[in-house]
Amino acid sequence: MIVAERKPIEEILPWLEGVRSVLVLGCNECVTVCEAGGKKEVGLLASALRMVFAQQGREVNVGERTLERQCDPEYLDELRDSIDAYDAVVSLACGVGIQFTAERYPSKAVYPGVNTCFMGAALERGVWAERCQGCGQCLLALTGAVCPVARCAKRLFNGPCGGSTAGKCEIGPDVECAWQRIIDRLKALGRLADYETLIPVKDWSKDRAGGPRKVVREDVRS
Amino acid sequence: MNAKTPSRLEKILRAGHLAVTSECGPPRGSDIGHLAAKAEAIRRHVDAINVTDNQTSVCRLCSLAACIRLKLMGLEPVLQMVVRDRNRIALQSDILGAASFDIHNILCLSGDHQRFGDHAQGQNVFDLDSMQLLQTVRRMRDEGRFLGGDPIERPPAMFVGAAANPFADPFEIRVPRLAKKIAAGAEFIQTQCIYNVERFERWMQGVRDRGLHEKAFILAGVTPLKSAGMARYMKNKVPGMDVPEEVVKRMAGVPKDRQAEEGIAICIETLQRLKEVPGVAGFHIMAIEWEERVPEIVERAGLAPRPAVA
């Protein structure tokens, strides 16, 4: 899933100076699962905003809504009848949903209510960790299904650097060394000898380095 | 084996001499006089001088400019190049820049993560890794081609080196990792500083078992300790460093004003032990901001005078 974190309200408030109505807009997908931008968080932020506006003596209409997905025009269209009632939208979707909402409603100010962090998964309740950077050319077959692009601080393709200590990365004791994991996996698979195969220079043109990316599937295109 | 490049370091190693290299860190400003003085002080005691590339991610005068200065002084620089800060275009461009001044040695490194330095909020590049940089330099030299495939006029003639850390984890792949670096094109290796000689010997046993010491020249790295505090810091705070407790104790066991001398003595003893390890082709003395002691270390370790080569 796409993992996000809630922005502090102090960062959001200056954007809402002078607005008379604001819609807090959640998303029922990834940000709900990672507890940053689902219905519950929409309610929390909306209540907090109402309190601040009341303290400021401002009359601001704070609306709440959570769409099935903000990254899908079909669901965004559900706002068409109600969005004109608001001066601004604070979207708690990931960066994709925030932009898609703004694209769908070009005259509406849309602000981010979360920081979109990474593609990852929950290690346990309340702990999420990065697993993929969407580099566009998956190498997991070579590395025992542990990604050095997303999980090595130096995205090294050919082994741990000299800073790997007791399974931890040189950048800190809380960070696992991806290459320790890769070696452990290769060993478990009886493929440790594969470590010595040099992974060639990567084609980063399929990564963000190549510019904004698009996937076009003619066979499913309508 | 005939030398493949005009590198003096390569000639010394191929002639079977134990080589001695050292290193200097460039200044945090544009006054290069201090670096020139440090290098001048060790001129007659080392075969080549590494110039570090923004070591520990602290921004400094660039390795390339400092290497050019050493070259113009008639010294033999080793251009250290990390892949942290430059993409394949900049790396190859700087290699050509070095080659245009006939800098004949390069050490290909990953580089410390930027969080250790003074620009922890910076982006890192890592377009290539250190092994891919080795392959790139060898391709530029041996095939006369850029990574992109186009031919190079007057390709770089560089003796190509890599680092090895026998003490990092996981230990079981430390020898395979060296094999991989050699397969990628490394012709000489400079190791992490050695305080745990036994562990280094175990690693060298693995190196010899695979005949890797015959495929690349292994230069064993040492760093003299200045104080018990430095020993403790290296032991506890520097990732991938193995300082045994008895070394820390030995340093702490002498009065503060004599700890520096004890550190030099340990360094010389280490070099003498390392001279007996089969497969060691030379030494890399990293005297951090203590270059003035290198001549004495070289002499007392029985490594002076340095051989002359044509």
Short mmCIF file of C-alpha atoms in Angstrom, two decimals:
data_model
loop_
_atom_site.label_atom_id
_atom_site.label_comp_id
_atom_site.label_asym_id
_atom_site.label_seq_id
_atom_site.Cartn_x
_atom_site.Cartn_y
_atom_site.Cartn_z
CA MET A 1 0.00 0.00 0.00
CA ILE A 2 0.94 3.66 -0.16
CA VAL A 3 1.89 4.73 3.33
CA ALA A 4 1.26 8.29 4.50
CA GLU A 5 1.51 10.28 7.70
CA ARG A 6 -0.83 12.98 8.92
CA LYS A 7 0.48 16.51 8.66
CA PRO A 8 0.42 18.54 11.86
CA ILE A 9 -2.60 20.85 11.94
CA GLU A 10 -0.26 23.83 12.38
CA GLU A 11 1.01 23.25 8.87
CA ILE A 12 -2.53 23.11 7.44
CA LEU A 13 -4.07 26.11 9.22
CA PRO A 14 -2.25 28.91 7.34
CA TRP A 15 -3.69 27.60 4.05
CA LEU A 16 -7.19 27.99 5.42
CA GLU A 17 -6.94 31.63 6.48
CA GLY A 18 -9.97 33.46 5.15
CA VAL A 19 -11.90 30.38 3.94
CA ARG A 20 -15.52 30.12 4.98
CA SER A 21 -16.01 26.48 4.21
CA VAL A 22 -13.62 23.60 3.87
CA LEU A 23 -14.12 19.95 2.96
CA VAL A 24 -11.94 17.37 4.66
CA LEU A 25 -11.77 14.60 2.12
CA GLY A 26 -10.63 11.10 3.01
CA CYS A 27 -9.91 8.04 0.94
CA ASN A 28 -11.02 4.52 1.70
CA GLU A 29 -7.94 2.78 0.27
CA CYS A 30 -4.29 2.75 1.41
CA VAL A 31 -4.49 5.76 3.71
CA THR A 32 -7.36 4.12 5.57
CA VAL A 33 -5.32 0.98 6.12
CA CYS A 34 -2.30 2.95 7.34
CA GLU A 35 -4.57 5.11 9.49
CA ALA A 36 -3.57 8.44 8.01
CA GLY A 37 -6.51 9.51 5.85
CA GLY A 38 -9.58 7.30 6.23
CA LYS A 39 -12.99 8.14 7.65
CA LYS A 40 -11.67 8.10 11.22
CA GLU A 41 -8.84 10.56 10.49
CA VAL A 42 -11.24 12.78 8.50
CA GLY A 43 -13.41 13.01 11.62
CA LEU A 44 -10.42 13.77 13.84
CA LEU A 45 -9.05 16.53 11.63
CA ALA A 46 -12.50 18.04 11.03
CA SER A 47 -13.16 18.20 14.79
CA ALA A 48 -9.75 19.73 15.45
CA LEU A 49 -10.33 22.35 12.76
CA ARG A 50 -13.77 23.22 14.16
CA MET A 51 -12.21 23.76 17.57
CA VAL A 52 -9.51 26.03 16.24
CA PHE A 53 -11.98 28.05 14.13
CA ALA A 54 -14.27 28.41 17.17
CA GLN A 55 -11.33 29.66 19.25
CA GLN A 56 -10.50 32.12 16.50
CA GLY A 57 -14.11 33.29 16.50
CA ARG A 58 -14.47 32.30 12.84
CA GLU A 59 -17.55 30.75 11.37
CA VAL A 60 -16.23 28.10 9.04
CA ASN A 61 -18.30 25.25 7.69
CA VAL A 62 -16.16 22.11 7.95
CA GLY A 63 -17.52 19.25 5.83
CA GLU A 64 -16.47 15.61 6.03
CA ARG A 65 -16.46 13.08 3.24
CA THR A 66 -14.55 9.90 2.48
CA LEU A 67 -14.51 8.54 -1.05
CA GLU A 68 -13.94 4.95 -2.06
CA ARG A 69 -10.85 6.14 -3.96
CA GLN A 70 -9.46 9.55 -4.84
CA CYS A 71 -7.28 8.08 -7.58
CA ASP A 72 -10.31 7.19 -9.70
CA PRO A 73 -12.41 9.73 -11.62
CA GLU A 74 -15.52 7.61 -11.14
CA TYR A 75 -15.49 8.11 -7.39
CA LEU A 76 -14.30 11.72 -7.58
CA ASP A 77 -17.39 12.50 -9.65
CA GLU A 78 -19.48 11.80 -6.56
CA LEU A 79 -18.37 15.23 -5.29
CA ARG A 80 -19.69 17.09 -8.32
CA ASP A 81 -22.93 18.19 -6.70
CA SER A 82 -21.54 19.18 -3.34
CA ILE A 83 -18.07 20.57 -3.94
CA ASP A 84 -19.21 24.07 -4.88
CA ALA A 85 -20.33 24.56 -1.29
CA TYR A 86 -16.65 24.64 -0.24
CA ASP A 87 -13.89 27.21 -0.72
CA ALA A 88 -11.18 24.65 -0.21
CA VAL A 89 -10.51 20.95 0.16
CA VAL A 90 -8.01 19.33 2.52
CA SER A 91 -7.39 15.91 1.05
CA LEU A 92 -6.14 13.13 3.26
CA ALA A 93 -5.45 10.86 0.30
CA CYS A 94 -1.94 10.11 -0.89
CA GLY A 95 -0.24 12.54 -3.27
CA VAL A 96 -1.97 10.79 -6.15
CA GLY A 97 -5.45 11.35 -4.75
CA ILE A 98 -4.70 14.96 -3.84
CA GLN A 99 -3.60 15.72 -7.40
CA PHE A 100 -6.44 13.76 -8.99
CA THR A 101 -8.97 15.68 -6.91
CA ALA A 102 -7.40 18.97 -7.99
CA GLU A 103 -7.34 17.87 -11.63
CA ARG A 104 -11.02 16.93 -11.48
CA TYR A 105 -12.00 20.26 -9.89
CA PRO A 106 -9.63 22.78 -11.45
CA SER A 107 -11.09 25.87 -9.80
CA LYS A 108 -10.98 24.43 -6.29
CA ALA A 109 -8.05 24.93 -3.92
CA VAL A 110 -6.92 21.48 -2.77
CA TYR A 111 -4.38 21.15 0.07
CA PRO A 112 -2.52 18.11 1.36
CA GLY A 113 -3.46 16.85 4.79
CA VAL A 114 -0.86 14.10 4.78
CA ASN A 115 2.75 13.53 3.80
CA THR A 116 2.91 10.62 1.38
CA CYS A 117 5.88 8.52 2.45
CA PHE A 118 6.39 5.31 0.52
CA MET A 119 5.07 2.01 -0.78
CA GLY A 120 5.22 -0.38 2.10
CA ALA A 121 3.46 -2.69 4.48
CA ALA A 122 2.67 -3.01 8.16
CA LEU A 123 5.30 -4.84 10.20
CA GLU A 124 2.94 -4.73 13.16
CA ARG A 125 0.08 -2.51 14.29
CA GLY A 126 1.30 1.06 14.03
CA VAL A 127 4.58 0.28 12.26
CA TRP A 128 4.91 0.53 8.50
CA ALA A 129 8.07 -0.06 6.47
CA GLU A 130 9.12 0.66 2.92
CA ARG A 131 9.40 -2.19 0.45
CA CYS A 132 9.21 -0.76 -3.09
CA GLN A 133 10.23 2.39 -4.94
CA GLY A 134 8.56 1.59 -8.23
CA CYS A 135 11.84 1.65 -10.18
CA GLY A 136 10.07 0.19 -13.19
CA GLN A 137 12.31 -2.80 -13.72
CA CYS A 138 11.96 -5.37 -10.97
CA LEU A 139 15.13 -7.16 -9.92
CA LEU A 140 13.70 -9.18 -7.05
CA ALA A 141 14.38 -12.46 -8.86
CA LEU A 142 18.11 -11.79 -8.49
CA THR A 143 18.09 -10.75 -4.86
CA GLY A 144 16.04 -13.39 -3.08
CA ALA A 145 12.95 -11.15 -3.20
CA VAL A 146 14.52 -8.46 -1.01
CA CYS A 147 14.79 -5.10 -2.79
CA PRO A 148 18.12 -3.27 -2.61
CA VAL A 149 16.65 -0.22 -4.35
CA ALA A 150 14.05 0.37 -1.66
CA ARG A 151 15.79 -1.14 1.33
CA CYS A 152 19.52 -0.39 1.00
CA ALA A 153 20.34 3.22 1.97
CA LYS A 154 22.81 3.29 -0.94
CA ARG A 155 20.71 1.12 -3.25
CA LEU A 156 23.75 -1.08 -3.89
CA PHE A 157 23.22 -3.88 -6.37
CA ASN A 158 26.22 -6.03 -5.64
CA GLY A 159 26.43 -6.55 -1.96
CA PRO A 160 26.64 -4.93 1.42
CA CYS A 161 28.91 -1.93 1.87
CA GLY A 162 31.58 -1.92 4.54
CA GLY A 163 29.17 -0.40 7.02
CA SER A 164 26.98 -3.48 7.56
CA THR A 165 27.27 -4.51 11.20
CA ALA A 166 25.39 -7.33 12.94
CA GLY A 167 22.59 -7.17 10.40
CA LYS A 168 22.16 -3.41 10.70
CA CYS A 169 22.77 -0.59 8.27
CA GLU A 170 25.46 2.01 8.87
CA ILE A 171 22.87 4.78 8.98
CA GLY A 172 21.43 3.54 12.27
CA PRO A 173 20.78 0.61 14.56
CA ASP A 174 17.04 0.67 13.74
CA VAL A 175 17.61 0.07 10.05
CA GLU A 176 18.06 -3.46 8.77
CA CYS A 177 20.87 -4.08 6.30
CA ALA A 178 19.06 -5.12 3.13
CA TRP A 179 22.09 -7.08 1.96
CA GLN A 180 22.22 -9.07 5.17
CA ARG A 181 18.61 -9.99 4.39
CA ILE A 182 19.47 -10.84 0.80
CA ILE A 183 22.35 -13.05 1.88
CA ASP A 184 20.17 -14.77 4.49
CA ARG A 185 17.49 -15.40 1.87
CA LEU A 186 19.92 -16.70 -0.76
CA LYS A 187 21.36 -19.03 1.86
CA ALA A 188 17.90 -20.29 2.84
CA LEU A 189 17.20 -20.95 -0.84
CA GLY A 190 20.52 -22.78 -1.31
CA ARG A 191 21.55 -20.09 -3.81
CA LEU A 192 24.38 -18.29 -1.99
CA ALA A 193 26.67 -18.87 -4.99
CA ASP A 194 24.37 -16.57 -7.00
CA TYR A 195 25.70 -13.68 -4.92
CA GLU A 196 28.82 -13.65 -7.09
CA THR A 197 26.90 -12.93 -10.27
CA LEU A 198 27.48 -9.25 -11.03
CA ILE A 199 24.27 -7.32 -11.38
CA PRO A 200 24.85 -4.99 -14.33
CA VAL A 201 24.44 -1.23 -14.43
CA LYS A 202 20.77 -0.42 -14.03
CA ASP A 203 18.59 1.20 -16.64
CA TRP A 204 17.24 4.08 -14.58
CA SER A 205 15.24 5.41 -17.52
CA LYS A 206 12.35 3.28 -16.26
CA ASP A 207 12.67 4.96 -12.86
CA ARG A 208 11.62 8.56 -12.11
CA ALA A 209 14.93 9.55 -13.70
CA GLY A 210 13.33 8.95 -17.10
CA GLY A 211 10.65 11.55 -16.43
CA PRO A 212 7.01 11.12 -15.39
CA ARG A 213 5.91 7.62 -16.27
CA LYS A 214 2.80 6.18 -17.84
CA VAL A 215 1.62 2.64 -18.45
CA VAL A 216 -0.49 2.23 -21.59
CA ARG A 217 -2.30 -1.06 -22.20
CA GLU A 218 -3.87 -0.98 -25.64
CA ASP A 219 -5.62 -4.30 -24.99
CA VAL A 220 -7.65 -2.93 -22.11
CA ARG A 221 -8.00 0.63 -23.32
CA SER A 222 -11.55 1.78 -23.92
CA MET B 1 53.04 -9.71 -15.22
CA ASN B 2 53.53 -6.64 -17.35
CA ALA B 3 52.06 -3.38 -16.23
CA LYS B 4 48.93 -2.36 -18.10
CA THR B 5 49.23 1.31 -17.24
CA PRO B 6 52.00 3.85 -16.58
CA SER B 7 51.08 3.78 -12.87
CA ARG B 8 54.12 3.73 -10.62
CA LEU B 9 52.11 1.89 -7.99
CA GLU B 10 51.31 -0.83 -10.50
CA LYS B 11 54.96 -1.17 -11.54
CA ILE B 12 56.12 -1.51 -7.95
CA LEU B 13 53.52 -4.15 -7.20
CA ARG B 14 54.15 -6.11 -10.40
CA ALA B 15 57.90 -6.03 -9.66
CA GLY B 16 57.08 -7.90 -6.45
CA HIS B 17 57.90 -5.14 -3.98
CA LEU B 18 55.73 -4.59 -0.92
CA ALA B 19 54.02 -1.33 -1.80
CA VAL B 20 53.30 1.48 0.63
CA THR B 21 50.49 3.94 0.08
CA SER B 22 49.10 6.61 2.32
CA GLU B 23 46.35 9.16 2.10
CA CYS B 24 45.57 12.82 2.55
CA GLY B 25 42.22 14.47 3.06
CA PRO B 26 41.60 17.71 1.13
CA PRO B 27 40.84 20.92 3.04
CA ARG B 28 37.44 22.40 3.88
CA GLY B 29 38.22 25.45 1.83
CA SER B 30 40.13 26.44 -1.24
CA ASP B 31 43.58 26.78 0.32
CA ILE B 32 45.35 23.65 -0.85
CA GLY B 33 48.70 24.57 0.72
CA HIS B 34 48.24 22.40 3.79
CA LEU B 35 47.44 19.32 1.68
CA ALA B 36 50.50 20.00 -0.49
CA ALA B 37 52.64 20.22 2.65
CA LYS B 38 51.20 16.97 4.05
CA ALA B 39 51.93 15.20 0.78
CA GLU B 40 55.41 16.69 0.53
CA ALA B 41 56.23 15.37 4.01
CA ILE B 42 55.62 11.78 2.95
CA ARG B 43 56.99 12.04 -0.60
CA ARG B 44 60.00 9.78 -0.07
CA HIS B 45 58.25 7.25 2.17
CA VAL B 46 55.28 6.17 0.09
CA ASP B 47 54.71 4.97 -3.47
CA ALA B 48 51.37 6.66 -3.96
CA ILE B 49 49.02 8.97 -2.09
CA ASN B 50 45.26 8.49 -2.00
CA VAL B 51 43.17 11.61 -1.96
CA THR B 52 39.86 11.07 -0.25
CA ASP B 53 36.58 12.07 -1.90
CA ASN B 54 34.40 13.98 0.57
CA GLN B 55 35.08 11.36 3.21
CA THR B 56 32.39 10.78 5.84
CA SER B 57 30.17 12.90 3.58
CA VAL B 58 31.68 16.13 4.85
CA CYS B 59 31.98 18.60 2.00
CA ARG B 60 35.58 19.39 1.04
CA LEU B 61 37.73 20.50 -1.85
CA CYS B 62 37.33 17.89 -4.58
CA SER B 63 39.60 14.89 -4.82
CA LEU B 64 40.24 15.53 -8.50
CA ALA B 65 41.67 19.04 -8.02
CA ALA B 66 43.79 17.84 -5.11
CA CYS B 67 45.10 14.92 -7.19
CA ILE B 68 46.03 17.30 -9.98
CA ARG B 69 47.97 19.39 -7.49
CA LEU B 70 49.88 16.32 -6.25
CA LYS B 71 50.56 15.24 -9.82
CA LEU B 72 51.95 18.69 -10.65
CA MET B 73 54.24 18.29 -7.62
CA GLY B 74 55.62 15.10 -9.17
CA LEU B 75 53.79 12.82 -6.74
CA GLU B 76 51.73 9.73 -7.55
CA PRO B 77 48.10 10.31 -6.62
CA VAL B 78 45.33 7.74 -6.25
CA LEU B 79 42.03 9.37 -7.15
CA GLN B 80 39.37 8.17 -4.73
CA MET B 81 35.96 8.29 -6.30
CA VAL B 82 32.68 7.62 -4.52
CA VAL B 83 29.44 6.92 -6.33
CA ARG B 84 27.35 8.74 -3.73
CA ASP B 85 27.52 12.20 -5.27
CA ARG B 86 27.76 11.79 -9.03
CA ASN B 87 25.90 9.95 -11.73
CA ARG B 88 27.52 7.99 -14.57
CA ILE B 89 27.94 11.11 -16.69
CA ALA B 90 29.80 13.04 -13.98
CA LEU B 91 31.86 10.02 -12.91
CA GLN B 92 33.12 9.31 -16.41
CA SER B 93 33.68 12.99 -17.05
CA ASP B 94 35.83 13.29 -13.92
CA ILE B 95 37.76 10.15 -14.88
CA LEU B 96 38.62 11.78 -18.19
CA GLY B 97 39.56 14.97 -16.37
CA ALA B 98 41.95 12.99 -14.20
CA ALA B 99 43.30 11.13 -17.21
CA SER B 100 44.01 14.40 -18.98
CA PHE B 101 46.51 15.15 -16.17
CA ASP B 102 47.91 11.62 -16.39
CA ILE B 103 46.56 10.53 -13.05
CA HIS B 104 47.08 6.81 -13.28
CA ASN B 105 45.38 5.34 -10.20
CA ILE B 106 41.77 5.26 -9.13
CA LEU B 107 40.03 3.75 -6.12
CA CYS B 108 36.35 3.00 -6.69
CA LEU B 109 34.15 3.34 -3.60
CA SER B 110 30.53 3.54 -2.54
CA GLY B 111 31.08 6.36 -0.05
CA ASP B 112 29.68 6.81 3.43
CA HIS B 113 26.01 7.63 3.62
CA GLN B 114 25.39 11.40 3.66
CA ARG B 115 23.77 11.23 7.08
CA PHE B 116 27.27 11.13 8.60
CA GLY B 117 28.24 14.43 7.07
CA ASP B 118 27.45 18.10 7.15
CA HIS B 119 24.71 17.90 4.49
CA ALA B 120 22.52 15.17 5.90
CA GLN B 121 19.49 16.57 4.07
CA GLY B 122 21.08 16.15 0.67
CA GLN B 123 20.01 13.71 -2.02
CA ASN B 124 22.31 10.82 -2.80
CA VAL B 125 22.91 9.52 -6.30
CA PHE B 126 24.11 5.91 -6.36
CA ASP B 127 23.43 5.66 -10.08
CA LEU B 128 26.19 3.02 -10.14
CA ASP B 129 27.54 1.02 -7.23
CA SER B 130 31.25 0.62 -6.54
CA MET B 131 31.46 -2.63 -8.53
CA GLN B 132 29.75 -1.07 -11.50
CA LEU B 133 32.19 1.85 -11.30
CA LEU B 134 35.06 -0.66 -11.42
CA GLN B 135 33.50 -2.18 -14.54
CA THR B 136 33.05 1.28 -16.01
CA VAL B 137 36.69 2.32 -15.55
CA ARG B 138 37.92 -0.99 -16.97
CA ARG B 139 35.63 -0.61 -19.96
CA MET B 140 36.84 2.95 -20.53
CA ARG B 141 40.46 1.84 -20.28
CA ASP B 142 40.43 -1.59 -21.92
CA GLU B 143 37.78 -1.13 -24.57
CA GLY B 144 38.20 2.61 -24.98
CA ARG B 145 34.46 3.07 -24.65
CA PHE B 146 32.05 5.00 -22.50
CA LEU B 147 29.39 3.10 -20.61
CA GLY B 148 26.99 4.34 -23.26
CA GLY B 149 29.07 2.62 -25.95
CA ASP B 150 30.68 5.54 -27.77
CA PRO B 151 34.44 5.45 -28.33
CA ILE B 152 36.81 7.54 -26.22
CA GLU B 153 39.70 9.41 -27.78
CA ARG B 154 42.80 8.75 -25.67
CA PRO B 155 41.18 6.44 -23.09
CA PRO B 156 42.21 6.75 -19.43
CA ALA B 157 45.25 4.66 -18.46
CA MET B 158 44.38 3.91 -14.88
CA PHE B 159 45.37 1.20 -12.44
CA VAL B 160 42.05 0.28 -10.88
CA GLY B 161 41.50 -0.33 -7.20
CA ALA B 162 38.75 -1.11 -4.75
CA ALA B 163 38.30 -1.22 -1.02
CA ALA B 164 37.58 -4.30 1.04
CA ASN B 165 36.42 -4.49 4.60
CA PRO B 166 37.32 -7.89 6.08
CA PHE B 167 35.51 -6.93 9.29
CA ALA B 168 32.04 -5.98 8.13
CA ASP B 169 29.11 -8.37 8.19
CA PRO B 170 28.05 -10.83 6.98
CA PHE B 171 31.54 -12.34 7.38
CA GLU B 172 30.80 -15.35 5.17
CA ILE B 173 30.46 -13.19 2.05
CA ARG B 174 33.49 -11.01 2.69
CA VAL B 175 35.70 -13.24 0.53
CA PRO B 176 33.02 -13.74 -2.17
CA ARG B 177 32.56 -9.97 -2.18
CA LEU B 178 36.27 -9.51 -2.85
CA ALA B 179 36.04 -12.11 -5.62
CA LYS B 180 33.18 -10.13 -7.10
CA LYS B 181 35.15 -6.88 -7.00
CA ILE B 182 38.08 -8.57 -8.72
CA ALA B 183 35.73 -10.04 -11.34
CA ALA B 184 34.39 -6.50 -11.84
CA GLY B 185 37.91 -5.29 -12.61
CA ALA B 186 39.75 -4.43 -9.39
CA GLU B 187 43.51 -4.84 -9.76
CA PHE B 188 44.50 -3.64 -6.31
CA ILE B 189 42.67 -3.66 -3.01
CA GLN B 190 43.08 -1.40 -0.01
CA THR B 191 41.52 -2.80 3.13
CA GLN B 192 39.74 -1.20 6.04
CA CYS B 193 42.14 -0.46 8.92
CA ILE B 194 43.23 -3.60 10.68
CA TYR B 195 43.36 -3.85 14.46
CA ASN B 196 42.12 -7.42 14.72
CA VAL B 197 45.01 -9.17 12.97
CA GLU B 198 43.65 -12.66 13.67
CA ARG B 199 40.38 -11.92 11.97
CA PHE B 200 42.28 -10.40 9.05
CA GLU B 201 44.39 -13.56 8.83
CA ARG B 202 41.25 -15.68 8.69
CA TRP B 203 39.98 -13.53 5.85
CA MET B 204 43.33 -13.78 4.04
CA GLN B 205 43.20 -17.56 4.42
CA GLY B 206 39.89 -17.46 2.54
CA VAL B 207 41.42 -15.08 -0.02
CA ARG B 208 44.35 -17.45 -0.63
CA ASP B 209 42.09 -20.52 -0.74
CA ARG B 210 40.47 -19.00 -3.79
CA GLY B 211 43.72 -17.68 -5.24
CA LEU B 212 42.41 -14.12 -5.14
CA HIS B 213 45.77 -12.76 -3.93
CA GLU B 214 47.15 -13.80 -7.31
CA LYS B 215 44.45 -11.90 -9.18
CA ALA B 216 44.71 -8.60 -7.32
CA PHE B 217 47.27 -6.95 -5.06
CA ILE B 218 46.03 -6.80 -1.48
CA LEU B 219 47.25 -3.75 0.44
CA ALA B 220 46.55 -4.16 4.14
CA GLY B 221 45.22 -0.97 5.75
CA VAL B 222 46.41 0.45 9.08
CA THR B 223 45.59 3.60 11.03
CA PRO B 224 47.70 4.63 14.04
CA LEU B 225 45.59 5.41 17.09
CA LYS B 226 46.22 8.81 18.68
CA SER B 227 44.53 8.16 22.00
CA ALA B 228 42.47 5.70 24.03
CA GLY B 229 39.48 7.89 23.25
CA MET B 230 40.02 7.42 19.53
CA ALA B 231 40.33 3.66 20.03
CA ARG B 232 37.02 3.58 21.92
CA TYR B 233 35.35 5.77 19.33
CA MET B 234 36.53 3.54 16.48
CA LYS B 235 35.41 0.46 18.38
CA ASN B 236 31.96 1.73 19.28
CA LYS B 237 30.96 4.34 16.76
CA VAL B 238 32.49 3.54 13.38
CA PRO B 239 30.37 1.03 11.45
CA GLY B 240 32.28 -1.95 10.13
CA MET B 241 35.33 -1.34 12.34
CA ASP B 242 36.78 -4.07 14.55
CA VAL B 243 38.96 -2.78 17.39
CA PRO B 244 39.53 -5.61 19.91
CA GLU B 245 39.11 -4.82 23.58
CA GLU B 246 42.80 -5.60 24.27
CA VAL B 247 43.84 -2.81 21.89
CA VAL B 248 41.59 -0.33 23.72
CA LYS B 249 42.96 -1.56 27.06
CA ARG B 250 46.55 -1.25 25.91
CA MET B 251 45.96 2.34 24.82
CA ALA B 252 44.11 3.18 28.04
CA GLY B 253 46.84 1.50 30.09
CA VAL B 254 49.44 4.20 29.42
CA PRO B 255 49.29 7.83 30.61
CA LYS B 256 47.52 10.25 28.28
CA ASP B 257 50.72 12.00 27.20
CA ARG B 258 52.20 8.70 26.03
CA GLN B 259 49.14 7.27 24.28
CA ALA B 260 50.11 8.68 20.90
CA GLU B 261 53.47 6.91 21.10
CA GLU B 262 51.69 3.70 22.11
CA GLY B 263 49.41 4.08 19.09
CA ILE B 264 52.41 4.42 16.77
CA ALA B 265 54.02 1.37 18.42
CA ILE B 266 50.85 -0.72 17.92
CA CYS B 267 50.70 0.39 14.29
CA ILE B 268 54.31 -0.67 13.66
CA GLU B 269 53.80 -4.02 15.38
CA THR B 270 50.68 -4.57 13.28
CA LEU B 271 52.62 -3.82 10.09
CA GLN B 272 55.33 -6.25 11.14
CA ARG B 273 52.76 -8.98 11.74
CA LEU B 274 51.03 -8.20 8.46
CA LYS B 275 54.33 -8.51 6.59
CA GLU B 276 54.31 -12.18 7.56
CA VAL B 277 50.81 -12.84 6.20
CA PRO B 278 51.13 -14.65 2.85
CA GLY B 279 49.35 -12.85 0.03
CA VAL B 280 49.73 -9.33 1.44
CA ALA B 281 51.25 -7.22 -1.34
CA GLY B 282 51.69 -3.99 0.55
CA PHE B 283 50.27 -1.53 3.04
CA HIS B 284 47.95 1.41 3.06
CA ILE B 285 48.73 3.73 5.98
CA MET B 286 45.83 6.00 6.80
CA ALA B 287 47.22 8.42 9.37
CA ILE B 288 44.22 10.68 9.77
CA GLU B 289 45.51 14.27 10.11
CA TRP B 290 48.72 12.72 11.37
CA GLU B 291 50.57 12.36 8.09
CA GLU B 292 53.78 13.75 9.60
CA ARG B 293 54.24 10.47 11.48
CA VAL B 294 54.05 8.31 8.33
CA PRO B 295 57.78 8.50 7.51
CA GLU B 296 58.66 7.23 10.97
CA ILE B 297 56.10 4.42 10.79
CA VAL B 298 57.43 3.35 7.39
CA GLU B 299 61.03 3.40 8.60
CA ARG B 300 60.43 1.60 11.88
CA ALA B 301 58.33 -1.04 10.11
CA GLY B 302 61.32 -1.75 7.86
CA LEU B 303 59.60 -0.49 4.72
CA ALA B 304 62.13 2.22 3.81
CA PRO B 305 63.65 3.12 1.46
CA ARG B 306 61.00 2.87 -1.21
CA PRO B 307 62.03 1.13 -4.43
CA ALA B 308 62.77 3.11 -7.55
CA VAL B 309 61.03 2.03 -10.73
CA ALA B 310 61.52 3.11 -14.31
#
